[in-house]
């Protein structure tokens, strides 16, 4: 993911096959609501088993209404959904060289050697805005970088260029 060269001009099919060819487990979500398209019948069957490349091609070919989602597991994503949540993450979690700007906040990517699972915060009207944080781990999904959100916002990666990736 860190070495892939995409842009917002790439189609969902280009993104899906690029991530797939790099070894990532990809599934489609509807751009409008981030839910699985009806033909997918959920994504549970792809949590442990990668789909065949031809199936990925079929899912995304000529379908601009889909975005590419990545199945988490080898990596974990901390999803901060407000400026306050982003501030909390920046102050309390280790620095990561790979972040992705989202429509509401930021995705922080980390290695996941402990196979942490997914945690989704329960939202209420009285939720502390600094705690609008979800953790996408083993079995979770995250919208892949370079997708275009329904609002037109781009999931734009931000790198620490001088970071030693090795």
Tab-separated table of N, CA and C in Angstrom:
chain	number	residue	atom	x	y	z
A	1	UNK	N	0.831	-1.188	0.000
A	1	UNK	CA	0.000	0.000	0.000
A	1	UNK	C	0.873	1.247	0.000
A	2	UNK	N	1.986	1.160	0.699
A	2	UNK	CA	2.845	2.325	0.842
A	2	UNK	C	3.610	2.622	-0.437
A	3	UNK	N	3.819	1.632	-1.269
A	3	UNK	CA	4.583	1.816	-2.500
A	3	UNK	C	3.696	1.988	-3.736
A	4	UNK	N	2.392	1.810	-3.598
A	4	UNK	CA	1.485	1.911	-4.731
A	4	UNK	C	1.317	3.366	-5.149
A	5	UNK	N	1.287	3.576	-6.441
A	5	UNK	CA	1.132	4.926	-6.984
A	5	UNK	C	-0.225	5.031	-7.667
A	6	UNK	N	-1.167	5.593	-6.954
A	6	UNK	CA	-2.498	5.819	-7.499
A	6	UNK	C	-2.788	7.315	-7.475
A	7	UNK	N	-3.906	7.678	-8.087
A	7	UNK	CA	-4.405	9.050	-7.988
A	7	UNK	C	-5.920	8.993	-7.985
A	8	UNK	N	-6.534	10.143	-7.733
A	8	UNK	CA	-7.996	10.199	-7.726
A	8	UNK	C	-8.577	9.964	-9.116
A	9	UNK	N	-7.737	9.959	-10.151
A	9	UNK	CA	-8.209	9.707	-11.514
A	9	UNK	C	-8.336	8.230	-11.838
A	10	UNK	N	-7.795	7.365	-10.975
A	10	UNK	CA	-7.890	5.927	-11.209
A	10	UNK	C	-9.308	5.442	-10.898
A	11	UNK	N	-9.771	4.500	-11.705
A	11	UNK	CA	-11.117	3.942	-11.494
A	11	UNK	C	-11.110	2.994	-10.296
A	12	UNK	N	-12.295	2.651	-9.845
A	12	UNK	CA	-12.412	1.664	-8.773
A	12	UNK	C	-11.798	0.339	-9.194
A	13	UNK	N	-11.949	-0.026	-10.450
A	13	UNK	CA	-11.352	-1.259	-10.954
A	13	UNK	C	-9.823	-1.176	-10.877
A	14	UNK	N	-9.244	-0.047	-11.290
A	14	UNK	CA	-7.789	0.130	-11.206
A	14	UNK	C	-7.309	-0.017	-9.766
A	15	UNK	N	-8.009	0.638	-8.839
A	15	UNK	CA	-7.634	0.564	-7.428
A	15	UNK	C	-7.755	-0.869	-6.913
A	16	UNK	N	-8.884	-1.501	-7.203
A	16	UNK	CA	-9.129	-2.858	-6.691
A	16	UNK	C	-8.055	-3.827	-7.174
A	17	UNK	N	-7.743	-3.802	-8.455
A	17	UNK	CA	-6.743	-4.731	-8.988
A	17	UNK	C	-5.340	-4.385	-8.510
A	18	UNK	N	-5.049	-3.104	-8.361
A	18	UNK	CA	-3.746	-2.701	-7.837
A	18	UNK	C	-3.523	-3.198	-6.419
A	19	UNK	N	-4.507	-2.987	-5.550
A	19	UNK	CA	-4.393	-3.482	-4.173
A	19	UNK	C	-4.378	-5.011	-4.156
A	20	UNK	N	-5.226	-5.625	-4.960
A	20	UNK	CA	-5.285	-7.087	-5.004
A	20	UNK	C	-3.932	-7.665	-5.414
A	21	UNK	N	-3.337	-7.105	-6.473
A	21	UNK	CA	-2.065	-7.615	-6.974
A	21	UNK	C	-0.924	-7.429	-5.975
A	22	UNK	N	-1.099	-6.499	-5.036
A	22	UNK	CA	-0.105	-6.310	-3.979
A	22	UNK	C	-0.349	-7.255	-2.794
A	23	UNK	N	-1.410	-8.058	-2.875
A	23	UNK	CA	-1.660	-9.048	-1.845
A	23	UNK	C	-2.742	-8.687	-0.842
A	24	UNK	N	-3.384	-7.548	-1.036
A	24	UNK	CA	-4.442	-7.143	-0.108
A	24	UNK	C	-5.755	-7.826	-0.453
A	25	UNK	N	-6.572	-8.051	0.557
A	25	UNK	CA	-7.885	-8.631	0.401
A	25	UNK	C	-8.866	-7.477	0.192
A	26	UNK	N	-9.443	-7.386	-1.009
A	26	UNK	CA	-10.335	-6.269	-1.347
A	26	UNK	C	-11.769	-6.757	-1.511
A	27	UNK	N	-12.693	-5.893	-1.130
A	27	UNK	CA	-14.120	-6.143	-1.355
A	27	UNK	C	-14.769	-4.818	-1.761
A	28	UNK	N	-15.904	-4.878	-2.465
A	28	UNK	CA	-16.589	-3.653	-2.866
A	28	UNK	C	-17.577	-3.179	-1.797
A	29	UNK	N	-17.698	-1.874	-1.709
A	29	UNK	CA	-18.746	-1.239	-0.911
A	29	UNK	C	-19.418	-0.205	-1.796
A	30	UNK	N	-20.687	0.071	-1.503
A	30	UNK	CA	-21.395	1.102	-2.248
A	30	UNK	C	-20.857	2.473	-1.848
A	31	UNK	N	-20.575	3.292	-2.833
A	31	UNK	CA	-20.034	4.627	-2.569
A	31	UNK	C	-21.004	5.463	-1.725
A	32	UNK	N	-22.291	5.309	-1.963
A	32	UNK	CA	-23.300	6.154	-1.317
A	32	UNK	C	-23.446	5.916	0.184
A	33	UNK	N	-23.238	4.666	0.629
A	33	UNK	CA	-23.515	4.371	2.046
A	33	UNK	C	-22.483	3.456	2.718
A	34	UNK	N	-21.433	3.086	1.999
A	34	UNK	CA	-20.356	2.237	2.520
A	34	UNK	C	-20.861	0.871	2.996
A	35	UNK	N	-21.918	0.388	2.388
A	35	UNK	CA	-22.445	-0.941	2.705
A	35	UNK	C	-22.141	-1.879	1.538
A	36	UNK	N	-22.105	-3.189	1.811
A	36	UNK	CA	-21.857	-4.135	0.713
A	36	UNK	C	-22.959	-4.046	-0.335
A	37	UNK	N	-22.609	-4.124	-1.609
A	37	UNK	CA	-23.652	-4.147	-2.637
A	37	UNK	C	-24.470	-5.437	-2.507
A	38	UNK	N	-25.729	-5.420	-2.928
A	38	UNK	CA	-26.585	-6.600	-2.762
A	38	UNK	C	-25.988	-7.884	-3.347
A	39	UNK	N	-25.279	-7.779	-4.461
A	39	UNK	CA	-24.724	-8.988	-5.070
A	39	UNK	C	-23.639	-9.642	-4.215
A	40	UNK	N	-23.061	-8.924	-3.283
A	40	UNK	CA	-21.985	-9.478	-2.461
A	40	UNK	C	-22.518	-10.355	-1.327
A	41	UNK	N	-23.722	-10.039	-0.852
A	41	UNK	CA	-24.332	-10.776	0.266
A	41	UNK	C	-23.440	-10.755	1.509
A	42	UNK	N	-22.909	-9.588	1.833
A	42	UNK	CA	-22.045	-9.415	3.003
A	42	UNK	C	-20.598	-9.756	2.691
A	43	UNK	N	-19.726	-9.471	3.640
A	43	UNK	CA	-18.297	-9.714	3.407
A	43	UNK	C	-17.704	-10.751	4.344
A	44	UNK	N	-18.514	-11.366	5.196
A	44	UNK	CA	-17.996	-12.348	6.150
A	44	UNK	C	-17.179	-13.459	5.490
A	45	UNK	N	-17.640	-13.924	4.309
A	45	UNK	CA	-16.936	-15.018	3.647
A	45	UNK	C	-15.540	-14.621	3.176
A	46	UNK	N	-15.234	-13.311	3.149
A	46	UNK	CA	-13.926	-12.853	2.672
A	46	UNK	C	-12.994	-12.413	3.804
A	47	UNK	N	-13.416	-12.599	5.041
A	47	UNK	CA	-12.561	-12.233	6.169
A	47	UNK	C	-11.297	-13.083	6.224
A	48	UNK	N	-11.408	-14.330	5.890
A	48	UNK	CA	-10.266	-15.253	5.952
A	48	UNK	C	-9.815	-15.730	4.570
A	49	UNK	N	-10.711	-15.689	3.596
A	49	UNK	CA	-10.411	-16.235	2.274
A	49	UNK	C	-10.492	-15.114	1.235
A	50	UNK	N	-9.376	-14.906	0.553
A	50	UNK	CA	-9.359	-13.890	-0.505
A	50	UNK	C	-10.171	-14.347	-1.708
A	51	UNK	N	-10.928	-13.427	-2.319
A	51	UNK	CA	-11.646	-13.794	-3.543
A	51	UNK	C	-10.636	-13.999	-4.685
A	52	UNK	N	-11.043	-14.710	-5.689
A	52	UNK	CA	-10.211	-14.877	-6.889
A	52	UNK	C	-10.127	-13.529	-7.622
A	53	UNK	N	-9.028	-13.314	-8.331
A	53	UNK	CA	-8.826	-12.053	-9.047
A	53	UNK	C	-9.947	-11.807	-10.064
A	54	UNK	N	-10.389	-12.859	-10.766
A	54	UNK	CA	-11.462	-12.707	-11.763
A	54	UNK	C	-12.754	-12.211	-11.113
A	55	UNK	N	-13.010	-12.647	-9.894
A	55	UNK	CA	-14.206	-12.198	-9.189
A	55	UNK	C	-14.076	-10.711	-8.833
A	56	UNK	N	-12.908	-10.305	-8.382
A	56	UNK	CA	-12.672	-8.891	-8.074
A	56	UNK	C	-12.886	-8.049	-9.331
A	57	UNK	N	-12.358	-8.530	-10.443
A	57	UNK	CA	-12.543	-7.834	-11.721
A	57	UNK	C	-14.030	-7.700	-12.057
A	58	UNK	N	-14.763	-8.769	-11.878
A	58	UNK	CA	-16.210	-8.778	-12.168
A	58	UNK	C	-16.946	-7.782	-11.264
A	59	UNK	N	-16.579	-7.769	-9.985
A	59	UNK	CA	-17.239	-6.852	-9.052
A	59	UNK	C	-17.111	-5.397	-9.496
A	60	UNK	N	-15.920	-5.001	-9.909
A	60	UNK	CA	-15.626	-3.581	-10.117
A	60	UNK	C	-15.725	-3.108	-11.565
A	61	UNK	N	-15.776	-4.010	-12.518
A	61	UNK	CA	-15.796	-3.616	-13.931
A	61	UNK	C	-17.054	-2.808	-14.248
A	62	UNK	N	-16.837	-1.612	-14.761
A	62	UNK	CA	-17.926	-0.713	-15.175
A	62	UNK	C	-18.885	-0.366	-14.041
A	63	UNK	N	-18.375	-0.292	-12.823
A	63	UNK	CA	-19.220	0.063	-11.677
A	63	UNK	C	-18.591	1.243	-10.932
A	64	UNK	N	-18.945	2.428	-11.352
A	64	UNK	CA	-18.413	3.631	-10.703
A	64	UNK	C	-19.104	3.942	-9.384
A	65	UNK	N	-20.140	3.177	-9.059
A	65	UNK	CA	-20.872	3.406	-7.810
A	65	UNK	C	-20.239	2.671	-6.627
A	66	UNK	N	-19.105	1.989	-6.862
A	66	UNK	CA	-18.452	1.217	-5.801
A	66	UNK	C	-17.128	1.848	-5.388
A	67	UNK	N	-16.773	1.619	-4.123
A	67	UNK	CA	-15.444	1.974	-3.630
A	67	UNK	C	-14.747	0.684	-3.194
A	68	UNK	N	-13.431	0.758	-3.133
A	68	UNK	CA	-12.628	-0.393	-2.744
A	68	UNK	C	-12.419	-0.359	-1.236
A	69	UNK	N	-12.760	-1.451	-0.576
A	69	UNK	CA	-12.492	-1.586	0.851
A	69	UNK	C	-11.413	-2.647	1.035
A	70	UNK	N	-10.565	-2.429	2.031
A	70	UNK	CA	-9.500	-3.368	2.362
A	70	UNK	C	-9.867	-4.104	3.636
A	71	UNK	N	-9.683	-5.412	3.626
A	71	UNK	CA	-9.906	-6.218	4.820
A	71	UNK	C	-8.691	-6.053	5.723
A	72	UNK	N	-8.918	-5.598	6.927
A	72	UNK	CA	-7.835	-5.402	7.889
A	72	UNK	C	-7.424	-6.735	8.491
A	73	UNK	N	-6.327	-6.753	9.158
A	73	UNK	CA	-5.823	-7.962	9.809
A	73	UNK	C	-4.322	-7.847	9.978
A	74	UNK	N	-3.588	-7.849	8.863
A	74	UNK	CA	-2.139	-7.650	8.933
A	74	UNK	C	-1.819	-6.232	9.386
A	75	UNK	N	-2.738	-5.338	9.137
A	75	UNK	CA	-2.607	-3.961	9.611
A	75	UNK	C	-3.876	-3.613	10.375
A	76	UNK	N	-3.762	-2.595	11.187
A	76	UNK	CA	-4.887	-2.107	11.979
A	76	UNK	C	-5.029	-0.619	11.667
A	77	UNK	N	-6.255	-0.141	11.650
A	77	UNK	CA	-6.500	1.271	11.371
A	77	UNK	C	-7.281	1.880	12.525
A	78	UNK	N	-6.759	2.967	13.047
A	78	UNK	CA	-7.468	3.755	14.043
A	78	UNK	C	-8.201	4.842	13.256
A	79	UNK	N	-9.513	4.839	13.345
A	79	UNK	CA	-10.378	5.715	12.560
A	79	UNK	C	-10.902	6.819	13.473
A	80	UNK	N	-10.322	8.000	13.324
A	80	UNK	CA	-10.723	9.159	14.135
A	80	UNK	C	-11.707	9.996	13.325
A	81	UNK	N	-12.947	10.124	13.827
A	81	UNK	CA	-14.025	10.733	13.056
A	81	UNK	C	-14.366	12.176	13.427
A	82	UNK	N	-13.463	12.879	14.064
A	82	UNK	CA	-13.699	14.287	14.373
A	82	UNK	C	-12.348	14.945	14.621
A	83	UNK	N	-12.280	16.269	14.530
A	83	UNK	CA	-11.021	16.955	14.852
A	83	UNK	C	-10.565	16.670	16.284
A	84	UNK	N	-11.514	16.572	17.213
A	84	UNK	CA	-11.161	16.280	18.605
A	84	UNK	C	-10.575	14.874	18.736
A	85	UNK	N	-11.157	13.916	18.004
A	85	UNK	CA	-10.637	12.542	18.031
A	85	UNK	C	-9.240	12.498	17.426
A	86	UNK	N	-9.016	13.259	16.349
A	86	UNK	CA	-7.685	13.321	15.750
A	86	UNK	C	-6.669	13.882	16.736
A	87	UNK	N	-7.045	14.910	17.461
A	87	UNK	CA	-6.150	15.499	18.462
A	87	UNK	C	-5.825	14.467	19.535
A	88	UNK	N	-6.831	13.719	19.979
A	88	UNK	CA	-6.598	12.694	20.993
A	88	UNK	C	-5.613	11.637	20.486
A	89	UNK	N	-5.805	11.169	19.251
A	89	UNK	CA	-4.912	10.157	18.671
A	89	UNK	C	-3.490	10.709	18.587
A	90	UNK	N	-3.345	11.923	18.087
A	90	UNK	CA	-2.009	12.519	17.924
A	90	UNK	C	-1.288	12.662	19.264
A	91	UNK	N	-2.031	12.917	20.328
A	91	UNK	CA	-1.419	13.097	21.653
A	91	UNK	C	-1.163	11.781	22.379
A	92	UNK	N	-1.942	10.724	22.091
A	92	UNK	CA	-1.921	9.521	22.917
A	92	UNK	C	-1.427	8.241	22.252
A	93	UNK	N	-1.345	8.212	20.934
A	93	UNK	CA	-0.911	6.994	20.245
A	93	UNK	C	0.447	7.224	19.578
A	94	UNK	N	1.164	6.138	19.278
A	94	UNK	CA	2.461	6.299	18.607
A	94	UNK	C	2.305	6.951	17.235
A	95	UNK	N	3.346	7.616	16.813
A	95	UNK	CA	3.366	8.231	15.482
A	95	UNK	C	3.323	7.119	14.444
A	96	UNK	N	2.571	7.340	13.394
A	96	UNK	CA	2.551	6.421	12.261
A	96	UNK	C	2.970	7.187	11.012
A	97	UNK	N	3.757	6.561	10.155
A	97	UNK	CA	4.192	7.265	8.948
A	97	UNK	C	3.145	7.280	7.851
A	98	UNK	N	2.004	6.598	8.077
A	98	UNK	CA	0.992	6.500	7.034
A	98	UNK	C	-0.375	6.823	7.610
A	99	UNK	N	-0.935	7.928	7.124
A	99	UNK	CA	-2.278	8.364	7.529
A	99	UNK	C	-3.064	8.663	6.255
A	100	UNK	N	-4.381	8.610	6.376
A	100	UNK	CA	-5.240	8.906	5.234
A	100	UNK	C	-6.326	9.871	5.692
A	101	UNK	N	-6.415	11.006	5.009
A	101	UNK	CA	-7.453	11.996	5.281
A	101	UNK	C	-8.786	11.427	4.804
A	102	UNK	N	-9.814	11.526	5.650
A	102	UNK	CA	-11.150	11.046	5.291
A	102	UNK	C	-12.110	12.230	5.266
A	103	UNK	N	-13.357	11.968	4.980
A	103	UNK	CA	-14.357	13.030	4.948
A	103	UNK	C	-14.590	13.684	6.298
A	104	UNK	N	-14.425	12.914	7.395
A	104	UNK	CA	-14.685	13.435	8.735
A	104	UNK	C	-13.439	13.568	9.595
A	105	UNK	N	-12.357	12.921	9.195
A	105	UNK	CA	-11.187	12.928	10.062
A	105	UNK	C	-9.978	12.303	9.416
A	106	UNK	N	-9.450	11.237	10.073
A	106	UNK	CA	-8.200	10.634	9.627
A	106	UNK	C	-8.179	9.154	9.970
A	107	UNK	N	-7.596	8.362	9.063
A	107	UNK	CA	-7.283	6.955	9.325
A	107	UNK	C	-5.795	6.871	9.640
A	108	UNK	N	-5.444	6.230	10.750
A	108	UNK	CA	-4.056	6.038	11.163
A	108	UNK	C	-3.733	4.555	11.008
A	109	UNK	N	-2.787	4.233	10.145
A	109	UNK	CA	-2.428	2.847	9.844
A	109	UNK	C	-1.262	2.391	10.716
A	110	UNK	N	-1.390	1.163	11.273
A	110	UNK	CA	-0.341	0.541	12.091
A	110	UNK	C	-0.211	-0.928	11.709
A	111	UNK	N	0.955	-1.500	11.979
A	111	UNK	CA	1.101	-2.955	11.876
A	111	UNK	C	0.233	-3.593	12.938
A	112	UNK	N	-0.134	-4.849	12.730
A	112	UNK	CA	-1.003	-5.546	13.674
A	112	UNK	C	-0.431	-6.919	14.037
A	113	UNK	N	0.772	-6.969	14.618
A	113	UNK	CA	1.365	-8.277	14.920
A	113	UNK	C	0.605	-9.065	15.985
A	114	UNK	N	-0.210	-8.402	16.785
A	114	UNK	CA	-0.966	-9.077	17.847
A	114	UNK	C	-2.345	-9.534	17.391
A	115	UNK	N	-2.680	-9.287	16.120
A	115	UNK	CA	-3.979	-9.660	15.557
A	115	UNK	C	-5.150	-9.087	16.345
A	116	UNK	N	-5.057	-7.804	16.667
A	116	UNK	CA	-6.159	-7.149	17.342
A	116	UNK	C	-7.403	-7.191	16.472
A	117	UNK	N	-8.555	-7.263	17.106
A	117	UNK	CA	-9.813	-7.319	16.377
A	117	UNK	C	-10.380	-5.912	16.224
A	118	UNK	N	-11.579	-5.843	15.707
A	118	UNK	CA	-12.238	-4.571	15.456
A	118	UNK	C	-13.025	-4.124	16.674
A	119	UNK	N	-12.985	-2.823	16.932
A	119	UNK	CA	-13.789	-2.219	17.991
A	119	UNK	C	-14.466	-0.988	17.401
A	120	UNK	N	-15.765	-0.927	17.485
A	120	UNK	CA	-16.523	0.220	17.009
A	120	UNK	C	-17.155	0.892	18.208
A	121	UNK	N	-16.858	2.175	18.377
A	121	UNK	CA	-17.381	2.917	19.520
A	121	UNK	C	-18.889	3.084	19.399
A	122	UNK	N	-19.556	2.976	20.523
A	122	UNK	CA	-20.998	3.194	20.562
A	122	UNK	C	-21.243	4.697	20.606
A	123	UNK	N	-22.031	5.203	19.678
A	123	UNK	CA	-22.299	6.638	19.574
A	123	UNK	C	-23.635	6.966	20.234
A	124	UNK	N	-23.633	8.021	21.033
A	124	UNK	CA	-24.869	8.554	21.606
A	124	UNK	C	-24.840	10.061	21.432
A	125	UNK	N	-25.946	10.692	21.735
A	125	UNK	CA	-26.001	12.150	21.634
A	125	UNK	C	-25.045	12.819	22.612
A	126	UNK	N	-24.673	12.112	23.667
A	126	UNK	CA	-23.790	12.693	24.682
A	126	UNK	C	-22.352	12.182	24.580
A	127	UNK	N	-22.014	11.482	23.486
A	127	UNK	CA	-20.654	10.955	23.320
A	127	UNK	C	-19.636	12.092	23.318
A	128	UNK	N	-18.540	11.863	24.003
A	128	UNK	CA	-17.424	12.799	23.999
A	128	UNK	C	-16.854	12.839	22.585
A	129	UNK	N	-16.833	14.008	21.928
A	129	UNK	CA	-16.349	14.065	20.544
A	129	UNK	C	-14.896	13.598	20.402
A	130	UNK	N	-14.117	13.681	21.469
A	130	UNK	CA	-12.735	13.220	21.415
A	130	UNK	C	-12.652	11.699	21.377
A	131	UNK	N	-13.743	11.029	21.655
A	131	UNK	CA	-13.741	9.572	21.684
A	131	UNK	C	-14.468	8.955	20.483
A	132	UNK	N	-14.660	9.727	19.440
A	132	UNK	CA	-15.283	9.200	18.224
A	132	UNK	C	-14.209	8.469	17.425
A	133	UNK	N	-13.746	7.366	18.007
A	133	UNK	CA	-12.637	6.600	17.455
A	133	UNK	C	-13.051	5.135	17.345
A	134	UNK	N	-12.847	4.559	16.149
A	134	UNK	CA	-13.068	3.137	15.932
A	134	UNK	C	-11.717	2.502	15.635
A	135	UNK	N	-11.593	1.229	15.939
A	135	UNK	CA	-10.384	0.478	15.629
A	135	UNK	C	-10.785	-0.622	14.662
A	136	UNK	N	-10.162	-0.618	13.499
A	136	UNK	CA	-10.442	-1.627	12.472
A	136	UNK	C	-9.273	-2.601	12.446
A	137	UNK	N	-9.501	-3.773	13.020
A	137	UNK	CA	-8.473	-4.799	13.067
A	137	UNK	C	-8.941	-6.053	12.365
A	138	UNK	N	-8.501	-7.194	12.849
A	138	UNK	CA	-8.830	-8.492	12.263
A	138	UNK	C	-10.327	-8.578	11.972
A	139	UNK	N	-10.671	-8.796	10.695
A	139	UNK	CA	-12.066	-8.937	10.290
A	139	UNK	C	-12.776	-7.632	9.994
A	140	UNK	N	-12.088	-6.501	10.165
A	140	UNK	CA	-12.698	-5.202	9.884
A	140	UNK	C	-12.383	-4.726	8.481
A	141	UNK	N	-13.122	-3.732	8.049
A	141	UNK	CA	-12.925	-3.133	6.723
A	141	UNK	C	-12.588	-1.666	6.855
A	142	UNK	N	-11.821	-1.185	5.882
A	142	UNK	CA	-11.524	0.240	5.822
A	142	UNK	C	-11.555	0.654	4.348
A	143	UNK	N	-12.077	1.832	4.062
A	143	UNK	CA	-12.070	2.335	2.689
A	143	UNK	C	-10.611	2.585	2.299
A	144	UNK	N	-10.208	2.045	1.159
A	144	UNK	CA	-8.813	2.139	0.719
A	144	UNK	C	-8.451	3.568	0.317
A	145	UNK	N	-7.177	3.925	0.523
A	145	UNK	CA	-6.706	5.228	0.056
A	145	UNK	C	-6.964	5.416	-1.439
A	146	UNK	N	-7.177	6.662	-1.820
A	146	UNK	CA	-7.408	7.140	-3.195
A	146	UNK	C	-8.830	6.928	-3.683
A	147	UNK	N	-9.705	6.311	-2.894
A	147	UNK	CA	-11.113	6.251	-3.276
A	147	UNK	C	-11.706	7.645	-3.179
A	148	UNK	N	-12.802	7.834	-3.886
A	148	UNK	CA	-13.534	9.098	-3.814
A	148	UNK	C	-14.833	8.847	-3.060
A	149	UNK	N	-15.024	9.575	-1.981
A	149	UNK	CA	-16.227	9.484	-1.154
A	149	UNK	C	-17.423	10.026	-1.933
A	150	UNK	N	-18.626	9.684	-1.519
A	150	UNK	CA	-19.849	10.153	-2.173
A	150	UNK	C	-19.925	11.680	-2.204
A	151	UNK	N	-19.283	12.344	-1.244
A	151	UNK	CA	-19.286	13.811	-1.201
A	151	UNK	C	-18.284	14.423	-2.167
A	152	UNK	N	-17.437	13.576	-2.777
A	152	UNK	CA	-16.391	14.070	-3.664
A	152	UNK	C	-15.036	14.171	-2.981
A	153	UNK	N	-15.007	14.014	-1.661
A	153	UNK	CA	-13.737	14.055	-0.924
A	153	UNK	C	-12.902	12.827	-1.280
A	154	UNK	N	-11.600	13.021	-1.349
A	154	UNK	CA	-10.690	11.932	-1.689
A	154	UNK	C	-10.051	11.397	-0.416
A	155	UNK	N	-9.985	10.085	-0.300
A	155	UNK	CA	-9.256	9.451	0.803
A	155	UNK	C	-7.773	9.608	0.467
A	156	UNK	N	-7.200	10.692	0.948
A	156	UNK	CA	-5.861	11.105	0.527
A	156	UNK	C	-4.784	10.694	1.527
A	157	UNK	N	-3.824	9.887	1.065
A	157	UNK	CA	-2.743	9.464	1.968
A	157	UNK	C	-1.785	10.610	2.290
A	158	UNK	N	-1.265	10.562	3.495
A	158	UNK	CA	-0.239	11.508	3.959
A	158	UNK	C	0.913	10.670	4.504
A	159	UNK	N	2.115	10.922	4.024
A	159	UNK	CA	3.295	10.151	4.409
A	159	UNK	C	4.263	11.015	5.208
A	160	UNK	N	5.037	10.366	6.063
A	160	UNK	CA	6.226	11.005	6.617
A	160	UNK	C	7.344	10.550	5.679
A	161	UNK	N	7.738	11.422	4.770
A	161	UNK	CA	8.655	11.062	3.693
A	161	UNK	C	9.985	10.508	4.186
A	162	UNK	N	10.526	11.086	5.246
A	162	UNK	CA	11.856	10.665	5.713
A	162	UNK	C	11.833	9.401	6.581
A	163	UNK	N	10.659	8.802	6.747
A	163	UNK	CA	10.531	7.609	7.586
A	163	UNK	C	11.279	6.437	6.942
A	164	UNK	N	12.022	5.696	7.770
A	164	UNK	CA	12.702	4.496	7.302
A	164	UNK	C	11.723	3.329	7.382
A	165	UNK	N	11.180	2.941	6.245
A	165	UNK	CA	10.142	1.911	6.177
A	165	UNK	C	10.674	0.536	6.553
A	166	UNK	N	11.967	0.358	6.537
A	166	UNK	CA	12.548	-0.951	6.824
A	166	UNK	C	13.078	-1.002	8.222
